[in-house]
Amino acid sequence: MIKLHDKQFEPYLSEEQIQDAVKKVAAEVARDYKDKVPIFVGVLNGAFMFVADFLKHYPHPCEVTFVKLSSYRGLTSTGIVRNLLDVSENIEGRSIIILEDIIDTGRTLQELIHLFSNTNIKDFKIASLFYKSEVYNGEYAIDYFGLEIPNKFIVGYGLDYLELGRNLKEVYQLKENPMINLVLFGKPGAGKGTQAEFLKEKYSLIHISTGDVFRRNIKNGTELGNLAKSYMDQGELVPDEVTINMLRDEVEQNPEASGFIFDGFPRTTAQAEALDNLLESKGMKINATVALEAEDEILLQRLLERGKTSGRSDDQDESKIRNRFVEYNQKTAPLKEFYSAQEKFHSVNGVGEIQEIAERLVQVIDSLSTE
Ligand code: IMP
Ligand code: MG
């Protein structure tokens, strides 16, 4: 397993499998072109390794040049193909054979065909090392290809993910982890913030703390922020619909997220239902609701201790703290029921070393993905 930027990739094709595919393409082309002197046109950047190895296996006279095109950014084709370099050779009456690393949607290929359409070349062929036949939309039949591969993102052997991975000798496939969406509960002092920070790192999750989302929207004067503020200014509760729309924005702003931690929302069953609906509309769901639990007396001591250094007045007054516990119990009880009914409620012992508690959370989460 390797990690490039934020994504993990697992071994897919060995050096030997790749070389066999290269040899196969070279042999097929050689068979058809042994009596001609073709011009091979490598498509930069991805095809540089393929071109180099292909030429080593091509036994007959030939020429080589390159064009630079690109339609990819990250994991998906943008649909924008830019031609960054022109073929300058005199190609009239010649046989052109495009050497591509991979044919995906076929947009790049279309552009290449266009590039050569007004020339007086003798013939035009495509040789691609990899071919994603499931997604290819073109009418042009691929003349030569090394390996037909499924529609999964790959890196290595010239192919990149955001420019990384081109130097790998083997080809790796994107590891598609199932999304992990969590709701985090915990009384004041339970260590929610600390553990959210840890989970965020460990599972590359996005932490959506409703309080932060509110403050940011209001500060930035977004439409939803202003709307929320108008209720608050009149001393009214912000309607759930406004809050859920803010959360929708957060989710939509992170289309490639591996998952989210919802913190501070839902607080009522109605909100839990609204969250389920929002996620369902995105093909997502809550995988687990985790409550960090500790006895009130322990939390009380922690908060009083914290209050001494943090200066937070609400952490210094025992009766205020106890009120917050009561409020939590009242609010969370129905939610506990709601998520238990979906078999998603997990209680985690929040007493012990931070590291120990983190391990308990990992146990819960890792047992989810195998379900
Ligand atoms: P197309 O224009 O959609 O056929 O995409 C072709 C170009 O997209 C290739 O030349 C690559 O640069 C890039 N590409 C397509 N699929 C992958 C992949 O799985 N990994 C890395 N790059 C890819
Ligand atoms: Mg390419």
mmCIF file of C-alpha atoms and ligand atoms in Angstrom:
data_model
loop_
_atom_site.group_PDB
_atom_site.id
_atom_site.type_symbol
_atom_site.label_atom_id
_atom_site.label_comp_id
_atom_site.label_asym_id
_atom_site.label_seq_id
_atom_site.Cartn_x
_atom_site.Cartn_y
_atom_site.Cartn_z
ATOM 1 C CA MET A 1 0.000 0.000 0.000
ATOM 2 C CA ILE A 2 1.271 3.484 -0.824
ATOM 3 C CA LYS A 3 -0.061 6.948 -0.107
ATOM 4 C CA LEU A 4 0.012 9.791 -2.621
ATOM 5 C CA HIS A 5 -1.309 13.087 -1.326
ATOM 6 C CA ASP A 6 -4.534 12.146 0.484
ATOM 7 C CA LYS A 7 -5.236 8.840 -1.264
ATOM 8 C CA GLN A 8 -4.135 5.279 -0.740
ATOM 9 C CA PHE A 9 -3.239 2.946 -3.571
ATOM 10 C CA GLU A 10 -2.745 -0.801 -3.606
ATOM 11 C CA PRO A 11 -0.570 -2.896 -5.924
ATOM 12 C CA TYR A 12 -2.380 -3.785 -9.126
ATOM 13 C CA LEU A 13 0.063 -4.731 -11.904
ATOM 14 C CA SER A 14 3.612 -5.982 -11.417
ATOM 15 C CA GLU A 15 6.572 -4.782 -13.415
ATOM 16 C CA GLU A 16 6.500 -8.065 -15.298
ATOM 17 C CA GLN A 17 2.822 -7.820 -16.214
ATOM 18 C CA ILE A 18 3.392 -4.304 -17.504
ATOM 19 C CA GLN A 19 6.448 -5.290 -19.522
ATOM 20 C CA ASP A 20 4.559 -8.215 -21.058
ATOM 21 C CA ALA A 21 1.816 -5.827 -22.144
ATOM 22 C CA VAL A 22 4.360 -3.399 -23.621
ATOM 23 C CA LYS A 23 6.039 -6.227 -25.526
ATOM 24 C CA LYS A 24 2.693 -7.423 -26.835
ATOM 25 C CA VAL A 25 1.830 -3.987 -28.253
ATOM 26 C CA ALA A 26 5.303 -3.552 -29.728
ATOM 27 C CA ALA A 27 5.149 -6.970 -31.400
ATOM 28 C CA GLU A 28 1.736 -6.291 -32.919
ATOM 29 C CA VAL A 29 2.769 -2.918 -34.290
ATOM 30 C CA ALA A 30 6.066 -4.340 -35.549
ATOM 31 C CA ARG A 31 4.210 -7.061 -37.418
ATOM 32 C CA ASP A 32 2.084 -4.466 -39.256
ATOM 33 C CA TYR A 33 4.786 -1.841 -39.866
ATOM 34 C CA LYS A 34 7.974 -3.741 -40.503
ATOM 35 C CA ASP A 35 8.185 -2.477 -44.093
ATOM 36 C CA LYS A 36 7.437 1.167 -43.279
ATOM 37 C CA VAL A 37 9.140 3.765 -41.137
ATOM 38 C CA PRO A 38 6.382 4.943 -38.818
ATOM 39 C CA ILE A 39 6.505 8.066 -36.678
ATOM 40 C CA PHE A 40 5.549 7.229 -33.129
ATOM 41 C CA VAL A 41 3.876 10.127 -31.350
ATOM 42 C CA GLY A 42 4.052 9.832 -27.570
ATOM 43 C CA VAL A 43 1.428 11.687 -25.569
ATOM 44 C CA LEU A 44 3.018 13.566 -22.682
ATOM 45 C CA ASN A 45 3.245 13.418 -19.784
ATOM 46 C CA GLY A 46 1.776 10.039 -18.968
ATOM 47 C CA ALA A 47 3.172 8.034 -21.875
ATOM 48 C CA PHE A 48 6.885 8.777 -21.419
ATOM 49 C CA MET A 49 7.707 5.443 -19.751
ATOM 50 C CA PHE A 50 5.600 3.426 -22.129
ATOM 51 C CA VAL A 51 7.212 5.144 -25.120
ATOM 52 C CA ALA A 52 10.712 4.442 -23.803
ATOM 53 C CA ASP A 53 10.032 0.744 -23.185
ATOM 54 C CA PHE A 54 7.978 0.359 -26.346
ATOM 55 C CA LEU A 55 10.857 1.666 -28.466
ATOM 56 C CA LYS A 56 13.290 -0.728 -26.816
ATOM 57 C CA HIS A 57 11.061 -3.575 -27.954
ATOM 58 C CA TYR A 58 10.404 -2.170 -31.418
ATOM 59 C CA PRO A 59 12.899 -3.852 -33.743
ATOM 60 C CA HIS A 60 12.427 -1.948 -37.024
ATOM 61 C CA PRO A 61 13.358 1.549 -38.268
ATOM 62 C CA CYS A 62 11.134 4.231 -36.783
ATOM 63 C CA GLU A 63 11.008 7.866 -35.641
ATOM 64 C CA VAL A 64 9.644 9.298 -32.428
ATOM 65 C CA THR A 65 8.184 12.614 -31.341
ATOM 66 C CA PHE A 66 5.823 13.892 -28.655
ATOM 67 C CA VAL A 67 2.704 15.956 -28.146
ATOM 68 C CA LYS A 68 1.459 17.242 -24.841
ATOM 69 C CA LEU A 69 -2.215 17.023 -24.009
ATOM 70 C CA SER A 70 -4.051 16.820 -20.787
ATOM 71 C CA SER A 71 -7.632 16.375 -19.665
ATOM 72 C CA TYR A 72 -7.182 15.224 -16.107
ATOM 73 C CA ARG A 73 -7.067 16.967 -12.805
ATOM 74 C CA GLY A 74 -7.029 14.739 -9.763
ATOM 75 C CA LEU A 75 -9.148 11.679 -10.209
ATOM 76 C CA THR A 76 -11.579 12.740 -12.909
ATOM 77 C CA SER A 77 -11.446 13.836 -16.492
ATOM 78 C CA THR A 78 -12.246 17.563 -16.719
ATOM 79 C CA GLY A 79 -13.360 17.342 -20.287
ATOM 80 C CA ILE A 80 -10.960 20.111 -21.182
ATOM 81 C CA VAL A 81 -8.188 18.943 -23.410
ATOM 82 C CA ARG A 82 -5.394 21.375 -24.048
ATOM 83 C CA ASN A 83 -2.941 20.967 -26.833
ATOM 84 C CA LEU A 84 0.316 22.236 -25.450
ATOM 85 C CA LEU A 85 2.702 21.181 -28.188
ATOM 86 C CA ASP A 86 2.408 20.696 -31.918
ATOM 87 C CA VAL A 87 3.857 18.008 -34.062
ATOM 88 C CA SER A 88 6.370 19.954 -36.108
ATOM 89 C CA GLU A 89 7.889 17.161 -38.193
ATOM 90 C CA ASN A 90 7.083 16.904 -41.838
ATOM 91 C CA ILE A 91 4.472 14.215 -41.652
ATOM 92 C CA GLU A 92 3.078 14.237 -45.148
ATOM 93 C CA GLY A 93 2.635 10.725 -46.505
ATOM 94 C CA ARG A 94 3.858 9.187 -43.255
ATOM 95 C CA SER A 95 2.366 6.601 -40.940
ATOM 96 C CA ILE A 96 1.518 8.095 -37.569
ATOM 97 C CA ILE A 97 1.103 5.841 -34.574
ATOM 98 C CA ILE A 98 -0.032 7.495 -31.381
ATOM 99 C CA LEU A 99 1.454 6.024 -28.224
ATOM 100 C CA GLU A 100 -0.857 6.636 -25.263
ATOM 101 C CA ASP A 101 -0.447 5.462 -21.707
ATOM 102 C CA ILE A 102 -4.162 5.023 -21.203
ATOM 103 C CA ILE A 103 -7.441 5.509 -23.035
ATOM 104 C CA ASP A 104 -10.176 6.482 -20.632
ATOM 105 C CA THR A 105 -13.139 8.550 -21.866
ATOM 106 C CA GLY A 106 -11.495 9.051 -25.211
ATOM 107 C CA ARG A 107 -11.530 12.854 -25.063
ATOM 108 C CA THR A 108 -7.793 13.083 -25.437
ATOM 109 C CA LEU A 109 -7.927 10.712 -28.348
ATOM 110 C CA GLN A 110 -10.620 12.786 -30.032
ATOM 111 C CA GLU A 111 -8.396 15.826 -29.753
ATOM 112 C CA LEU A 112 -5.491 13.876 -31.246
ATOM 113 C CA ILE A 113 -7.603 12.694 -34.134
ATOM 114 C CA HIS A 114 -8.607 16.314 -34.661
ATOM 115 C CA LEU A 115 -4.983 17.399 -34.512
ATOM 116 C CA PHE A 116 -4.084 15.096 -37.390
ATOM 117 C CA SER A 117 -7.307 15.427 -39.353
ATOM 118 C CA ASN A 118 -6.136 18.176 -41.699
ATOM 119 C CA THR A 119 -2.823 16.615 -42.534
ATOM 120 C CA ASN A 120 -1.915 14.468 -45.494
ATOM 121 C CA ILE A 121 -0.689 11.542 -43.497
ATOM 122 C CA LYS A 122 -0.765 8.067 -44.987
ATOM 123 C CA ASP A 123 -2.285 6.299 -42.044
ATOM 124 C CA PHE A 124 -3.146 6.932 -38.437
ATOM 125 C CA LYS A 125 -3.217 4.345 -35.676
ATOM 126 C CA ILE A 126 -3.586 4.301 -31.906
ATOM 127 C CA ALA A 127 -1.551 2.133 -29.570
ATOM 128 C CA SER A 128 -2.370 2.446 -25.893
ATOM 129 C CA LEU A 129 -0.813 0.524 -23.058
ATOM 130 C CA PHE A 130 -4.008 0.563 -20.976
ATOM 131 C CA TYR A 131 -7.560 0.698 -22.186
ATOM 132 C CA LYS A 132 -10.615 1.339 -19.995
ATOM 133 C CA SER A 133 -13.111 -0.165 -22.399
ATOM 134 C CA GLU A 134 -16.081 0.351 -20.026
ATOM 135 C CA VAL A 135 -15.780 4.133 -20.132
ATOM 136 C CA TYR A 136 -14.425 4.683 -23.605
ATOM 137 C CA ASN A 137 -17.053 6.610 -25.573
ATOM 138 C CA GLY A 138 -15.349 7.027 -28.900
ATOM 139 C CA GLU A 139 -16.290 5.703 -32.288
ATOM 140 C CA TYR A 140 -12.660 5.216 -33.174
ATOM 141 C CA ALA A 141 -11.701 1.602 -32.572
ATOM 142 C CA ILE A 142 -8.480 1.300 -30.593
ATOM 143 C CA ASP A 143 -5.992 -0.338 -32.961
ATOM 144 C CA TYR A 144 -3.553 -1.741 -30.416
ATOM 145 C CA PHE A 145 -3.714 -1.994 -26.663
ATOM 146 C CA GLY A 146 -1.714 -3.789 -24.015
ATOM 147 C CA LEU A 147 -4.264 -4.431 -21.307
ATOM 148 C CA GLU A 148 -7.957 -3.845 -20.964
ATOM 149 C CA ILE A 149 -8.570 -2.613 -17.422
ATOM 150 C CA PRO A 150 -11.680 -1.844 -15.353
ATOM 151 C CA ASN A 151 -12.818 1.691 -14.672
ATOM 152 C CA LYS A 152 -10.610 2.254 -11.634
ATOM 153 C CA PHE A 153 -8.115 5.031 -11.176
ATOM 154 C CA ILE A 154 -4.509 3.843 -11.484
ATOM 155 C CA VAL A 155 -1.074 5.364 -10.931
ATOM 156 C CA GLY A 156 2.488 4.392 -11.697
ATOM 157 C CA TYR A 157 4.515 3.692 -14.806
ATOM 158 C CA GLY A 158 4.058 7.257 -16.040
ATOM 159 C CA LEU A 159 0.515 7.724 -14.749
ATOM 160 C CA ASP A 160 -0.001 10.194 -11.946
ATOM 161 C CA TYR A 161 -2.331 11.313 -9.237
ATOM 162 C CA LEU A 162 -1.874 15.091 -9.015
ATOM 163 C CA GLU A 163 1.603 14.639 -10.519
ATOM 164 C CA LEU A 164 2.762 12.034 -8.007
ATOM 165 C CA GLY A 165 3.378 8.372 -8.764
ATOM 166 C CA ARG A 166 4.777 8.662 -12.290
ATOM 167 C CA ASN A 167 8.112 7.171 -11.240
ATOM 168 C CA LEU A 168 6.676 3.904 -9.913
ATOM 169 C CA LYS A 169 7.732 0.794 -11.821
ATOM 170 C CA GLU A 170 4.512 -0.988 -10.940
ATOM 171 C CA VAL A 171 0.930 0.138 -11.361
ATOM 172 C CA TYR A 172 -1.239 0.788 -8.335
ATOM 173 C CA GLN A 173 -4.994 1.068 -8.059
ATOM 174 C CA LEU A 174 -6.883 3.587 -5.964
ATOM 175 C CA LYS A 175 -8.093 2.019 -2.769
ATOM 176 C CA GLU A 176 -11.661 3.053 -2.392
ATOM 177 C CA ASN A 177 -12.378 3.061 1.277
ATOM 178 C CA PRO A 178 -16.030 3.019 2.140
ATOM 179 C CA MET A 179 -17.028 6.402 3.505
ATOM 180 C CA ILE A 180 -17.115 6.749 7.262
ATOM 181 C CA ASN A 181 -19.666 9.203 8.581
ATOM 182 C CA LEU A 182 -19.840 9.576 12.322
ATOM 183 C CA VAL A 183 -21.937 11.424 14.825
ATOM 184 C CA LEU A 184 -20.008 12.213 17.956
ATOM 185 C CA PHE A 185 -21.721 12.623 21.294
ATOM 186 C CA GLY A 186 -20.226 13.395 24.649
ATOM 187 C CA LYS A 187 -20.927 15.399 27.751
ATOM 188 C CA PRO A 188 -18.820 18.452 28.413
ATOM 189 C CA GLY A 189 -15.379 17.252 29.443
ATOM 190 C CA ALA A 190 -15.730 13.856 27.763
ATOM 191 C CA GLY A 191 -12.848 14.603 25.401
ATOM 192 C CA LYS A 192 -14.895 15.026 22.265
ATOM 193 C CA GLY A 193 -12.671 17.732 20.801
ATOM 194 C CA THR A 194 -9.466 15.792 21.420
ATOM 195 C CA GLN A 195 -10.815 12.558 19.977
ATOM 196 C CA ALA A 196 -12.444 14.297 16.991
ATOM 197 C CA GLU A 197 -9.023 15.743 16.181
ATOM 198 C CA PHE A 198 -7.499 12.267 16.356
ATOM 199 C CA LEU A 199 -10.215 10.604 14.238
ATOM 200 C CA LYS A 200 -9.978 13.353 11.670
ATOM 201 C CA GLU A 201 -6.272 12.631 11.186
ATOM 202 C CA LYS A 202 -6.474 8.864 11.333
ATOM 203 C CA TYR A 203 -9.354 8.426 8.870
ATOM 204 C CA SER A 204 -8.938 11.653 6.828
ATOM 205 C CA LEU A 205 -12.375 12.806 7.914
ATOM 206 C CA ILE A 206 -13.811 16.286 7.843
ATOM 207 C CA HIS A 207 -14.905 17.534 11.219
ATOM 208 C CA ILE A 208 -18.158 19.462 10.989
ATOM 209 C CA SER A 209 -18.693 21.187 14.274
ATOM 210 C CA THR A 210 -22.062 22.893 13.979
ATOM 211 C CA GLY A 211 -20.967 25.718 16.258
ATOM 212 C CA ASP A 212 -17.991 26.485 14.014
ATOM 213 C CA VAL A 213 -20.144 26.266 10.889
ATOM 214 C CA PHE A 214 -22.587 28.769 12.357
ATOM 215 C CA ARG A 215 -19.900 31.188 13.426
ATOM 216 C CA ARG A 216 -18.173 30.998 10.056
ATOM 217 C CA ASN A 217 -21.363 31.542 8.056
ATOM 218 C CA ILE A 218 -22.331 34.494 10.191
ATOM 219 C CA LYS A 219 -18.848 35.995 10.085
ATOM 220 C CA ASN A 220 -18.635 35.612 6.310
ATOM 221 C CA GLY A 221 -22.129 37.026 5.903
ATOM 222 C CA THR A 222 -23.325 34.128 3.744
ATOM 223 C CA GLU A 223 -26.990 34.049 2.834
ATOM 224 C CA LEU A 224 -27.596 31.274 5.354
ATOM 225 C CA GLY A 225 -25.463 33.016 7.952
ATOM 226 C CA ASN A 226 -27.500 36.204 7.648
ATOM 227 C CA LEU A 227 -30.702 34.213 7.817
ATOM 228 C CA ALA A 228 -29.554 32.423 10.976
ATOM 229 C CA LYS A 229 -28.505 35.723 12.493
ATOM 230 C CA SER A 230 -31.903 37.278 11.845
ATOM 231 C CA TYR A 231 -33.495 34.609 14.042
ATOM 232 C CA MET A 232 -30.827 34.856 16.703
ATOM 233 C CA ASP A 233 -31.120 38.643 16.852
ATOM 234 C CA GLN A 234 -34.790 38.234 17.684
ATOM 235 C CA GLY A 235 -33.963 35.705 20.344
ATOM 236 C CA GLU A 236 -35.474 32.884 18.350
ATOM 237 C CA LEU A 237 -34.097 29.442 17.652
ATOM 238 C CA VAL A 238 -32.600 28.992 14.221
ATOM 239 C CA PRO A 239 -34.957 26.668 12.318
ATOM 240 C CA ASP A 240 -33.550 23.205 11.583
ATOM 241 C CA GLU A 241 -33.942 23.832 7.885
ATOM 242 C CA VAL A 242 -31.389 26.655 7.994
ATOM 243 C CA THR A 243 -28.913 24.553 9.939
ATOM 244 C CA ILE A 244 -29.321 21.544 7.696
ATOM 245 C CA ASN A 245 -28.755 23.742 4.645
ATOM 246 C CA MET A 246 -25.488 24.935 6.150
ATOM 247 C CA LEU A 247 -24.479 21.327 6.696
ATOM 248 C CA ARG A 248 -25.458 20.537 3.119
ATOM 249 C CA ASP A 249 -23.060 23.264 1.962
ATOM 250 C CA GLU A 250 -20.277 21.764 4.072
ATOM 251 C CA VAL A 251 -20.860 18.316 2.602
ATOM 252 C CA GLU A 252 -21.072 19.672 -0.949
ATOM 253 C CA GLN A 253 -17.884 21.652 -0.543
ATOM 254 C CA ASN A 254 -16.023 18.404 0.132
ATOM 255 C CA PRO A 255 -17.078 16.053 -2.666
ATOM 256 C CA GLU A 256 -14.002 13.873 -2.346
ATOM 257 C CA ALA A 257 -14.074 13.521 1.444
ATOM 258 C CA SER A 258 -13.517 10.096 2.966
ATOM 259 C CA GLY A 259 -16.203 10.932 5.479
ATOM 260 C CA PHE A 260 -17.449 13.416 8.049
ATOM 261 C CA ILE A 261 -17.638 13.737 11.805
ATOM 262 C CA PHE A 262 -20.820 15.521 12.826
ATOM 263 C CA ASP A 263 -20.363 17.263 16.110
ATOM 264 C CA GLY A 264 -23.085 19.299 17.810
ATOM 265 C CA PHE A 265 -25.752 18.058 15.423
ATOM 266 C CA PRO A 266 -28.225 16.369 15.592
ATOM 267 C CA ARG A 267 -29.593 17.427 18.946
ATOM 268 C CA THR A 268 -33.172 16.265 18.420
ATOM 269 C CA THR A 269 -34.819 13.332 16.718
ATOM 270 C CA ALA A 270 -36.226 15.669 14.073
ATOM 271 C CA GLN A 271 -32.697 16.842 13.324
ATOM 272 C CA ALA A 272 -31.444 13.266 13.180
ATOM 273 C CA GLU A 273 -34.121 12.499 10.614
ATOM 274 C CA ALA A 274 -33.240 15.603 8.616
ATOM 275 C CA LEU A 275 -29.575 14.574 8.653
ATOM 276 C CA ASP A 276 -30.471 11.081 7.451
ATOM 277 C CA ASN A 277 -32.485 12.612 4.602
ATOM 278 C CA LEU A 278 -29.690 14.964 3.634
ATOM 279 C CA LEU A 279 -27.150 12.135 3.551
ATOM 280 C CA GLU A 280 -29.495 9.827 1.713
ATOM 281 C CA SER A 281 -29.946 12.415 -1.021
ATOM 282 C CA LYS A 282 -26.157 12.290 -1.488
ATOM 283 C CA GLY A 283 -25.965 8.498 -1.471
ATOM 284 C CA MET A 284 -24.387 8.673 1.973
ATOM 285 C CA LYS A 285 -25.375 7.559 5.438
ATOM 286 C CA ILE A 286 -24.359 7.729 9.073
ATOM 287 C CA ASN A 287 -22.275 4.648 9.802
ATOM 288 C CA ALA A 288 -22.004 5.064 13.516
ATOM 289 C CA THR A 289 -22.932 7.282 16.387
ATOM 290 C CA VAL A 290 -20.340 7.224 19.087
ATOM 291 C CA ALA A 291 -20.918 8.471 22.597
ATOM 292 C CA LEU A 292 -17.863 9.094 24.742
ATOM 293 C CA GLU A 293 -19.044 8.196 28.197
ATOM 294 C CA ALA A 294 -17.723 8.921 31.648
ATOM 295 C CA GLU A 295 -19.292 9.277 35.049
ATOM 296 C CA ASP A 296 -20.469 12.730 35.987
ATOM 297 C CA GLU A 297 -18.125 12.912 38.976
ATOM 298 C CA ILE A 298 -15.086 12.297 36.781
ATOM 299 C CA LEU A 299 -16.210 14.841 34.195
ATOM 300 C CA LEU A 300 -16.926 17.340 36.927
ATOM 301 C CA GLN A 301 -13.372 17.024 38.236
ATOM 302 C CA ARG A 302 -11.937 17.346 34.708
ATOM 303 C CA LEU A 303 -13.964 20.471 34.006
ATOM 304 C CA LEU A 304 -13.144 22.115 37.312
ATOM 305 C CA GLU A 305 -9.497 21.369 36.626
ATOM 306 C CA ARG A 306 -9.807 22.813 33.105
ATOM 307 C CA GLY A 307 -11.665 25.822 34.482
ATOM 308 C CA LYS A 308 -8.689 26.683 36.672
ATOM 309 C CA THR A 309 -6.430 27.178 33.661
ATOM 310 C CA SER A 310 -8.828 27.994 30.812
ATOM 311 C CA GLY A 311 -10.639 30.721 32.695
ATOM 312 C CA ARG A 312 -13.939 29.565 31.176
ATOM 313 C CA SER A 313 -16.465 30.660 33.751
ATOM 314 C CA ASP A 314 -18.905 27.884 32.854
ATOM 315 C CA ASP A 315 -16.192 25.381 33.767
ATOM 316 C CA GLN A 316 -15.732 26.809 37.243
ATOM 317 C CA ASP A 317 -19.179 26.529 38.707
ATOM 318 C CA GLU A 318 -20.267 23.090 39.870
ATOM 319 C CA SER A 319 -23.998 23.714 39.616
ATOM 320 C CA LYS A 320 -23.667 25.114 36.089
ATOM 321 C CA ILE A 321 -21.700 22.065 35.090
ATOM 322 C CA ARG A 322 -24.297 19.735 36.583
ATOM 323 C CA ASN A 323 -26.992 21.594 34.644
ATOM 324 C CA ARG A 324 -25.116 20.966 31.415
ATOM 325 C CA PHE A 325 -25.019 17.246 32.271
ATOM 326 C CA VAL A 326 -28.762 17.182 32.906
ATOM 327 C CA GLU A 327 -29.396 18.978 29.652
ATOM 328 C CA TYR A 328 -27.185 16.487 27.817
ATOM 329 C CA ASN A 329 -29.037 13.537 29.319
ATOM 330 C CA GLN A 330 -32.393 14.985 28.354
ATOM 331 C CA LYS A 331 -31.356 15.769 24.812
ATOM 332 C CA THR A 332 -29.293 12.722 24.028
ATOM 333 C CA ALA A 333 -31.609 10.082 25.426
ATOM 334 C CA PRO A 334 -34.058 10.180 22.476
ATOM 335 C CA LEU A 335 -31.147 10.257 20.030
ATOM 336 C CA LYS A 336 -29.606 7.245 21.685
ATOM 337 C CA GLU A 337 -32.888 5.496 21.042
ATOM 338 C CA PHE A 338 -33.085 6.768 17.464
ATOM 339 C CA TYR A 339 -29.640 5.481 16.542
ATOM 340 C CA SER A 340 -29.953 2.286 18.583
ATOM 341 C CA ALA A 341 -33.017 1.429 16.529
ATOM 342 C CA GLN A 342 -30.769 1.668 13.459
ATOM 343 C CA GLU A 343 -28.116 -0.388 15.275
ATOM 344 C CA LYS A 344 -25.696 2.464 14.964
ATOM 345 C CA PHE A 345 -25.245 3.528 18.552
ATOM 346 C CA HIS A 346 -21.906 2.791 20.196
ATOM 347 C CA SER A 347 -20.970 3.660 23.702
ATOM 348 C CA VAL A 348 -17.242 4.127 24.270
ATOM 349 C CA ASN A 349 -15.626 4.293 27.664
ATOM 350 C CA GLY A 350 -14.184 7.788 27.866
ATOM 351 C CA VAL A 351 -12.148 7.232 31.019
ATOM 352 C CA GLY A 352 -8.419 6.616 30.759
ATOM 353 C CA GLU A 353 -5.420 7.868 28.841
ATOM 354 C CA ILE A 354 -6.212 9.802 25.649
ATOM 355 C CA GLN A 355 -4.370 7.122 23.656
ATOM 356 C CA GLU A 356 -6.383 4.300 25.258
ATOM 357 C CA ILE A 357 -9.668 6.015 24.506
ATOM 358 C CA ALA A 358 -8.558 6.649 20.940
ATOM 359 C CA GLU A 359 -7.843 2.925 20.549
ATOM 360 C CA ARG A 360 -11.339 2.084 21.754
ATOM 361 C CA LEU A 361 -12.761 4.392 19.098
ATOM 362 C CA VAL A 362 -10.586 2.803 16.421
ATOM 363 C CA GLN A 363 -11.913 -0.604 17.439
ATOM 364 C CA VAL A 364 -15.480 0.544 16.951
ATOM 365 C CA ILE A 365 -14.767 2.206 13.607
ATOM 366 C CA ASP A 366 -12.630 -0.565 12.162
ATOM 367 C CA SER A 367 -15.301 -3.097 12.970
ATOM 368 C CA LEU A 368 -17.755 -1.030 10.906
ATOM 369 C CA SER A 369 -16.026 -1.258 7.530
ATOM 370 C CA THR A 370 -16.128 -5.050 7.566
ATOM 371 C CA GLU A 371 -19.853 -5.151 8.094
HETATM 372 P P1 IMP B 1 -9.305 10.490 -21.631
HETATM 373 O O1 IMP B 1 -9.102 11.746 -22.394
HETATM 374 O O2 IMP B 1 -10.492 10.536 -20.706
HETATM 375 O O3 IMP B 1 -9.297 9.233 -22.506
HETATM 376 O O4 IMP B 1 -8.119 10.358 -20.617
HETATM 377 C C1 IMP B 1 -6.852 10.128 -21.044
HETATM 378 C C2 IMP B 1 -5.839 10.762 -20.135
HETATM 379 O O5 IMP B 1 -6.313 10.873 -18.817
HETATM 380 C C3 IMP B 1 -4.658 9.853 -20.048
HETATM 381 O O6 IMP B 1 -3.724 10.214 -21.020
HETATM 382 C C4 IMP B 1 -4.139 10.084 -18.658
HETATM 383 O O7 IMP B 1 -3.280 11.197 -18.634
HETATM 384 C C5 IMP B 1 -5.371 10.424 -17.866
HETATM 385 N N1 IMP B 1 -5.928 9.234 -17.157
HETATM 386 C C6 IMP B 1 -7.001 8.495 -17.498
HETATM 387 N N2 IMP B 1 -7.224 7.507 -16.637
HETATM 388 C C7 IMP B 1 -6.260 7.606 -15.695
HETATM 389 C C8 IMP B 1 -5.939 6.838 -14.524
HETATM 390 O O8 IMP B 1 -6.573 5.845 -14.134
HETATM 391 N N3 IMP B 1 -4.856 7.263 -13.812
HETATM 392 C C9 IMP B 1 -4.120 8.348 -14.161
HETATM 393 N N4 IMP B 1 -4.395 9.083 -15.240
HETATM 394 C C10 IMP B 1 -5.436 8.707 -16.015
HETATM 395 MG MG MG B 2 -1.956 10.974 -20.934
#
